[in-house]
mmCIF file of C-alpha atoms in Angstrom:
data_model
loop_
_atom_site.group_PDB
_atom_site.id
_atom_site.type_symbol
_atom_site.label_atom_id
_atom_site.label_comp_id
_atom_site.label_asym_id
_atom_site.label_seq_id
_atom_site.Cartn_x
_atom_site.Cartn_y
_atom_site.Cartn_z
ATOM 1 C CA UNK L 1 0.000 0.000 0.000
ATOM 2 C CA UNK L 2 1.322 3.254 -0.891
ATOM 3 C CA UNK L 3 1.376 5.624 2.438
ATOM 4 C CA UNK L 4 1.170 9.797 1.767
ATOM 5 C CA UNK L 5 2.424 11.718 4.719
ATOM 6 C CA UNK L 6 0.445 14.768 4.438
ATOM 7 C CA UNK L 7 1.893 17.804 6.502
ATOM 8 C CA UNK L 8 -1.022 20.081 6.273
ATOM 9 C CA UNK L 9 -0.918 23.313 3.987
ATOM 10 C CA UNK L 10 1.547 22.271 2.414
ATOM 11 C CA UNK L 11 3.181 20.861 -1.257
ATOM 12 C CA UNK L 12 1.823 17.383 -0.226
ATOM 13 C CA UNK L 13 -1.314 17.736 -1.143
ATOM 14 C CA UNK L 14 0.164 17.782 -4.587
ATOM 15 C CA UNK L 15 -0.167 13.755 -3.956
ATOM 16 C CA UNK L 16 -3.200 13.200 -1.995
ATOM 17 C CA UNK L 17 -4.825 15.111 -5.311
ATOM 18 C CA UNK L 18 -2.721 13.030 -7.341
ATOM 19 C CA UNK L 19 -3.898 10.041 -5.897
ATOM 20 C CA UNK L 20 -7.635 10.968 -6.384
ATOM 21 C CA UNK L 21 -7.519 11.685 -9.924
ATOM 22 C CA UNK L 22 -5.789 8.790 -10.715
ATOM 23 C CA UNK L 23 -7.844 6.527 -8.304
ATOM 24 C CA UNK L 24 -5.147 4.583 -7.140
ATOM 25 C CA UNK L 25 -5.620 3.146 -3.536
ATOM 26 C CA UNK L 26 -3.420 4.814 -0.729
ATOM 27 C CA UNK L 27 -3.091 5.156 2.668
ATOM 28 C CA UNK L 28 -2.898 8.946 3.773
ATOM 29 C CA UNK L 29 -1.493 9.764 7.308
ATOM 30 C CA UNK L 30 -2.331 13.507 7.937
ATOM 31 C CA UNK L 31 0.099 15.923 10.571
ATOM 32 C CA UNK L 32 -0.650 19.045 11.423
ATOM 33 C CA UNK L 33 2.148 21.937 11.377
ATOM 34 C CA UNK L 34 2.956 22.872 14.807
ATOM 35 C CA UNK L 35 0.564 25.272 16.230
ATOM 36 C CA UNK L 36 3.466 28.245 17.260
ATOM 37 C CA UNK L 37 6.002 27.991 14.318
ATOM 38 C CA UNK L 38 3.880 27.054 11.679
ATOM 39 C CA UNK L 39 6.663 24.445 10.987
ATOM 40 C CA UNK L 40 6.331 20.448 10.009
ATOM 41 C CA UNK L 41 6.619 18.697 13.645
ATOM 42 C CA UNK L 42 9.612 16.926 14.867
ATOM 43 C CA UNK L 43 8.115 13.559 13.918
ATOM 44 C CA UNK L 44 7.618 14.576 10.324
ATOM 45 C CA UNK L 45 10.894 15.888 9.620
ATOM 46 C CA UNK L 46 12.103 12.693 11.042
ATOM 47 C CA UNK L 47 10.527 10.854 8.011
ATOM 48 C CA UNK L 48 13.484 11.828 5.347
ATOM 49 C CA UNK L 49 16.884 13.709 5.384
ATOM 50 C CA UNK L 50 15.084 16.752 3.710
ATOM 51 C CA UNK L 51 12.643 16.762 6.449
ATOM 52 C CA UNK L 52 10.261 18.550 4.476
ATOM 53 C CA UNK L 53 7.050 17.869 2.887
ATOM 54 C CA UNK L 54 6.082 15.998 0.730
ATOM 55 C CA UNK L 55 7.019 12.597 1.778
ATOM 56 C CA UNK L 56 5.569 8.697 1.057
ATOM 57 C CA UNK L 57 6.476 5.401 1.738
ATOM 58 C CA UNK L 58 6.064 2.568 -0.600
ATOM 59 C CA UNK L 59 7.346 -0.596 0.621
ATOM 60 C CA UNK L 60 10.678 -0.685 1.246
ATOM 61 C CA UNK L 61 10.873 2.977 -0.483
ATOM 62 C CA UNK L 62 10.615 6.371 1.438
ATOM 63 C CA UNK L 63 10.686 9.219 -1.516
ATOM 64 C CA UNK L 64 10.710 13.138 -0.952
ATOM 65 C CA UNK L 65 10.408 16.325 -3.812
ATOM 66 C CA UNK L 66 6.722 16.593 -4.752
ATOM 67 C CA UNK L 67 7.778 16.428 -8.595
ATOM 68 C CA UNK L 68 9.962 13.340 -8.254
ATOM 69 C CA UNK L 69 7.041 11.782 -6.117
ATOM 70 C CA UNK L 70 4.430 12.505 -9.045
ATOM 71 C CA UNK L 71 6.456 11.154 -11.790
ATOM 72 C CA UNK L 72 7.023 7.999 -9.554
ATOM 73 C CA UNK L 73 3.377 7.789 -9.147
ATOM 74 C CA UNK L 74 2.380 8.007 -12.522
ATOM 75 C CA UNK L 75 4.875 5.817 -14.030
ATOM 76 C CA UNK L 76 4.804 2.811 -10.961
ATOM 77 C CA UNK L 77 1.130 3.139 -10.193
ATOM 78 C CA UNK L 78 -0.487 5.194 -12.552
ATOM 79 C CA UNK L 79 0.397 3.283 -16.074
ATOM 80 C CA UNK L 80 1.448 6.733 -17.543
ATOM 81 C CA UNK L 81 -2.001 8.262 -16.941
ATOM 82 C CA UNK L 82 -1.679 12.405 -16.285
ATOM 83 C CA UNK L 83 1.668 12.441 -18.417
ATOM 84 C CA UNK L 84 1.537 12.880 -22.337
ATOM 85 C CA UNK L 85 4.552 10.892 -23.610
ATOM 86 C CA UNK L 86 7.032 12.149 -25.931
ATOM 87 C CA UNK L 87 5.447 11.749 -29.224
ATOM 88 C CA UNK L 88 2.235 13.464 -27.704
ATOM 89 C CA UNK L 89 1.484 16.880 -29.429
ATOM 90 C CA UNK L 90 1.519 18.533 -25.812
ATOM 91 C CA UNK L 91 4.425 16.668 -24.242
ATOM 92 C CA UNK L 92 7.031 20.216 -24.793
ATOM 93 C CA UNK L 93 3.950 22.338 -23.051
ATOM 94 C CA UNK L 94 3.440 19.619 -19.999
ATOM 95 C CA UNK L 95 7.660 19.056 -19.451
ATOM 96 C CA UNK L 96 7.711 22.693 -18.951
ATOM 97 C CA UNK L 97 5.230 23.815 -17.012
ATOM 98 C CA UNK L 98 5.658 20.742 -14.591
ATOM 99 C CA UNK L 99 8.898 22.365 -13.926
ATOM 100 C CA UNK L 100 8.073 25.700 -13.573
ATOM 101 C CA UNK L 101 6.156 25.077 -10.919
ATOM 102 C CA UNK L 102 9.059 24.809 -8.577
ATOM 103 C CA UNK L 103 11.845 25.769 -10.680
ATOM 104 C CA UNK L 104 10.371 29.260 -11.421
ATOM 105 C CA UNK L 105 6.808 30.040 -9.825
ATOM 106 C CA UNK L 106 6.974 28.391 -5.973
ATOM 107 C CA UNK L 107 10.507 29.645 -6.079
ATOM 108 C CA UNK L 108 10.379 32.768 -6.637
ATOM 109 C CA UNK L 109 7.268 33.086 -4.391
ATOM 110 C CA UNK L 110 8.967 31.123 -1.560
ATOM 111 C CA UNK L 111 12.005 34.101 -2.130
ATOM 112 C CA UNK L 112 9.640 36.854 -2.040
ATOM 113 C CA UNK L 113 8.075 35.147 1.259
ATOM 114 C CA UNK L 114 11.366 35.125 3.199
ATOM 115 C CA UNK L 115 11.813 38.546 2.125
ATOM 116 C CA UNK L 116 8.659 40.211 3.454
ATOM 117 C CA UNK L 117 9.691 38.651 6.446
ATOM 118 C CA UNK L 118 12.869 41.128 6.750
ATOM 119 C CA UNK L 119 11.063 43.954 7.065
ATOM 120 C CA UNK L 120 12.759 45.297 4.095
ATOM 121 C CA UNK L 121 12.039 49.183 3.226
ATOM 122 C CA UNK L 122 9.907 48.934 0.013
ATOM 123 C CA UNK L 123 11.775 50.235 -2.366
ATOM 124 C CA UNK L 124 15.190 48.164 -1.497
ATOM 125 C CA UNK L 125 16.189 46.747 -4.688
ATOM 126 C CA UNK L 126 16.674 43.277 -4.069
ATOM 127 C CA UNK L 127 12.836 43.030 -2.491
ATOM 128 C CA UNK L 128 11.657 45.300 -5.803
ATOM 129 C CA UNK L 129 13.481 42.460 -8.187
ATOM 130 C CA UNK L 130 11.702 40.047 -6.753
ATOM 131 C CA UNK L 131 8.571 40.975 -6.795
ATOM 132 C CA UNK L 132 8.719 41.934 -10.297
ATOM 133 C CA UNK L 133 9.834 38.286 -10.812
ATOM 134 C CA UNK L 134 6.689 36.975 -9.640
ATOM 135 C CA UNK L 135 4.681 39.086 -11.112
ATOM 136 C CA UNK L 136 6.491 38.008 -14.771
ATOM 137 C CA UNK L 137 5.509 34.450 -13.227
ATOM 138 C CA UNK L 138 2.093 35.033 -13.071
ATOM 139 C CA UNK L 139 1.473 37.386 -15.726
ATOM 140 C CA UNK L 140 3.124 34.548 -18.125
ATOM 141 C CA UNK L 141 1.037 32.106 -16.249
ATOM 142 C CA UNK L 142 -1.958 33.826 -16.858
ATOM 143 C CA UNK L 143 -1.182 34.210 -20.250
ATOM 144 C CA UNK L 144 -0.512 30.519 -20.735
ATOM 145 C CA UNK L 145 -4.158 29.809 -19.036
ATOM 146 C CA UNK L 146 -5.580 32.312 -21.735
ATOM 147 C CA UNK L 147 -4.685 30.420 -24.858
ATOM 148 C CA UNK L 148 -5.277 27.160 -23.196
ATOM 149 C CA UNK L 149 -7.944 25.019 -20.843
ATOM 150 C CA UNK L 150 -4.814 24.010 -19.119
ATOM 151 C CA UNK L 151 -1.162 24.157 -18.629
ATOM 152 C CA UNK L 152 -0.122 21.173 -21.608
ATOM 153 C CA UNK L 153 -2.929 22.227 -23.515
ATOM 154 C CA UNK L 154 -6.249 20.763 -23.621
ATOM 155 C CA UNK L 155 -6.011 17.720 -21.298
ATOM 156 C CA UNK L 156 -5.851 17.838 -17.541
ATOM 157 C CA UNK L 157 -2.518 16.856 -16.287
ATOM 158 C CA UNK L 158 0.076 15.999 -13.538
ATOM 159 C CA UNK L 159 1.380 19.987 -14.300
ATOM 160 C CA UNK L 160 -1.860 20.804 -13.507
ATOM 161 C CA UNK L 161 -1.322 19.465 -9.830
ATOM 162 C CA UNK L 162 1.824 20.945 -9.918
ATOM 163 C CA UNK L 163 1.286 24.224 -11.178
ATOM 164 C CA UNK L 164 -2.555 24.161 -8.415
ATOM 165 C CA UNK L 165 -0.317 24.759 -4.893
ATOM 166 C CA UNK L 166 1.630 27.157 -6.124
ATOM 167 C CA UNK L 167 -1.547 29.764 -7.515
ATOM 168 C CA UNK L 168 -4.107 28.168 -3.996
ATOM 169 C CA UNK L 169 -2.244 26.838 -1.182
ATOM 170 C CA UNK L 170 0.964 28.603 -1.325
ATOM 171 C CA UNK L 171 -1.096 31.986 -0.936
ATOM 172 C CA UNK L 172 -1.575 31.452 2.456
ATOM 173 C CA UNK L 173 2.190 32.650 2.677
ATOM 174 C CA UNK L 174 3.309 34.318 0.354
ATOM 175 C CA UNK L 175 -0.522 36.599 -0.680
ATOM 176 C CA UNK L 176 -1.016 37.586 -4.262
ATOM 177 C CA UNK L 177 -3.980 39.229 -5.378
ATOM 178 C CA UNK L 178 -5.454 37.270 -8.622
ATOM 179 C CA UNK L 179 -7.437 40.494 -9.365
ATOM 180 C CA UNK L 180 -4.668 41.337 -12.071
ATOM 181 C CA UNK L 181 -4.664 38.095 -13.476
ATOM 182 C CA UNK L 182 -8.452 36.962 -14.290
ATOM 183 C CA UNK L 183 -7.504 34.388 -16.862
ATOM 184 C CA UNK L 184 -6.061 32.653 -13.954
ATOM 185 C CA UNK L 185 -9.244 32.860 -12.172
ATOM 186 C CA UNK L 186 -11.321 31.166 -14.591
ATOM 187 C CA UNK L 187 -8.690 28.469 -14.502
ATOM 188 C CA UNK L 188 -9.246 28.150 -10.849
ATOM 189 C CA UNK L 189 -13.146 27.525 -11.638
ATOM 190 C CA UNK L 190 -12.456 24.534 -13.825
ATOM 191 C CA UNK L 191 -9.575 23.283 -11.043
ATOM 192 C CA UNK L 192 -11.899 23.712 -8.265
ATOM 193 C CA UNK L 193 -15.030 22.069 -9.948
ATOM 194 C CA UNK L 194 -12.592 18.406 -10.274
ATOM 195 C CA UNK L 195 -14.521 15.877 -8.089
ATOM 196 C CA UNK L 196 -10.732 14.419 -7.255
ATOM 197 C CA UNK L 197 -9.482 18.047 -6.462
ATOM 198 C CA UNK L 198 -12.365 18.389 -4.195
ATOM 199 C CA UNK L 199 -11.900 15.095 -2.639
ATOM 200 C CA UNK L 200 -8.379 15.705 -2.129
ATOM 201 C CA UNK L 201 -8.535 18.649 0.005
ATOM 202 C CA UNK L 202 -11.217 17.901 2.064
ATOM 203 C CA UNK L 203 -8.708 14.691 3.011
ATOM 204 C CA UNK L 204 -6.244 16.216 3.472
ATOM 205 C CA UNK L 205 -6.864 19.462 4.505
ATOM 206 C CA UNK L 206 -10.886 18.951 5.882
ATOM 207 C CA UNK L 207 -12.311 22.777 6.526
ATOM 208 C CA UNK L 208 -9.657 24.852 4.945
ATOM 209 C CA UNK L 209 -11.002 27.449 2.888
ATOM 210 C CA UNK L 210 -9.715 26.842 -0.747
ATOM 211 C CA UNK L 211 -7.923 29.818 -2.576
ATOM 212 C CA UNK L 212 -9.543 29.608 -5.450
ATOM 213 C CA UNK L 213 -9.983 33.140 -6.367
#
């Protein structure tokens, strides 16, 4: 059985939604972040090196880095479902926006986080490059969700999960107001109406309001 260690608000739910949409069976062990720091609890860090979430366990196997853990997923349990293959039409679109997920979006709003946390003066250059780095992020994100139902094009797919935390969940610490971006905000609609999507944060999350707007 493959076992999801869901640290609450946080990039695991990237695999409890995974899970869902591809309806493979799993065993999901929820932890809440400690109540003062806001950080993953001793026992959770314990589970890999990183000591970060996400983390699962399957078998003998205990695998960190939400992307690695999604195309694990997909290729040991999910026959290749959520991932157009190389000769697919789409499979250029889906490599990259899988990627910039982390590589470019959640990074550069993680940065931006740790730098509002300085108490820097506004117009300090290094805090005034960085926000204009996210907001390149999501303006080309919301010009991507323009042109297309979603990220690789007109299929759902894992980049989809991917590319979800980073413009709902990660909001709650790092803001962003989606009133500039309102293609992005349609795309939300069609994320948030998913029966899996639903399912999936209810599980893992149960009551959290969903930044879907």
């Amino acid at each position: 059985m493959l076992t999801v260690h869901h640290l609450g608000k946080s990039q695991s739910e990237r695999i409890v939604w995974l899970c869902e949409e591809l309806g493979i069976p799993y065993e999901l062990k929820r932890t809440a972040r400690d109540s003062r720091t806001m950080l993953a609890p001793a026992p959770y860090k314990a589970l890999h090196p990183i000591g970060s979430a996400p983390v699962i366990a399957d078998g003998d196997l205990v695998l960190a880095e939400s992307g690695a853990i999604v195309e694990y997923i997909i290729a040991k349990h999910g026959n290749g479902r959520l991932a157009p293959g190389a000769g697919h039409p789409d499979f250029a679109q889906y490599l990259y926006w899988f990627h910039f997920a982390n590589g470019t979006l959640q990074a550069g709003m993680g940065r931006l986080m740790m730098l509002n946390r300085l108490k820097l003066d506004a117009d300090n250059p290094v805090l005034v490059t960085s926000k204009a780095r996210v907001d390149r992020a999501f303006d080309l994100v919301d010009a991507r969700v323009r042109e297309a139902e979603y990220f690789a094009g007109k299929d759902f797919t894992a980049a989809d999960i991917m590319m979800g935390f980073s413009l709902t969940t990660m909001r709650y610490f790092q803001p962003y107001d989606l009133g500039r971006c309102p293609n992005i905000v349609k795309y939300l609609a069609r994320i948030g109406a998913r029966p899996a999507y639903r399912r999936a944060m209810e599980k893992g999350d149960p009551g959290m309001a969903l930044l879907l707007t």
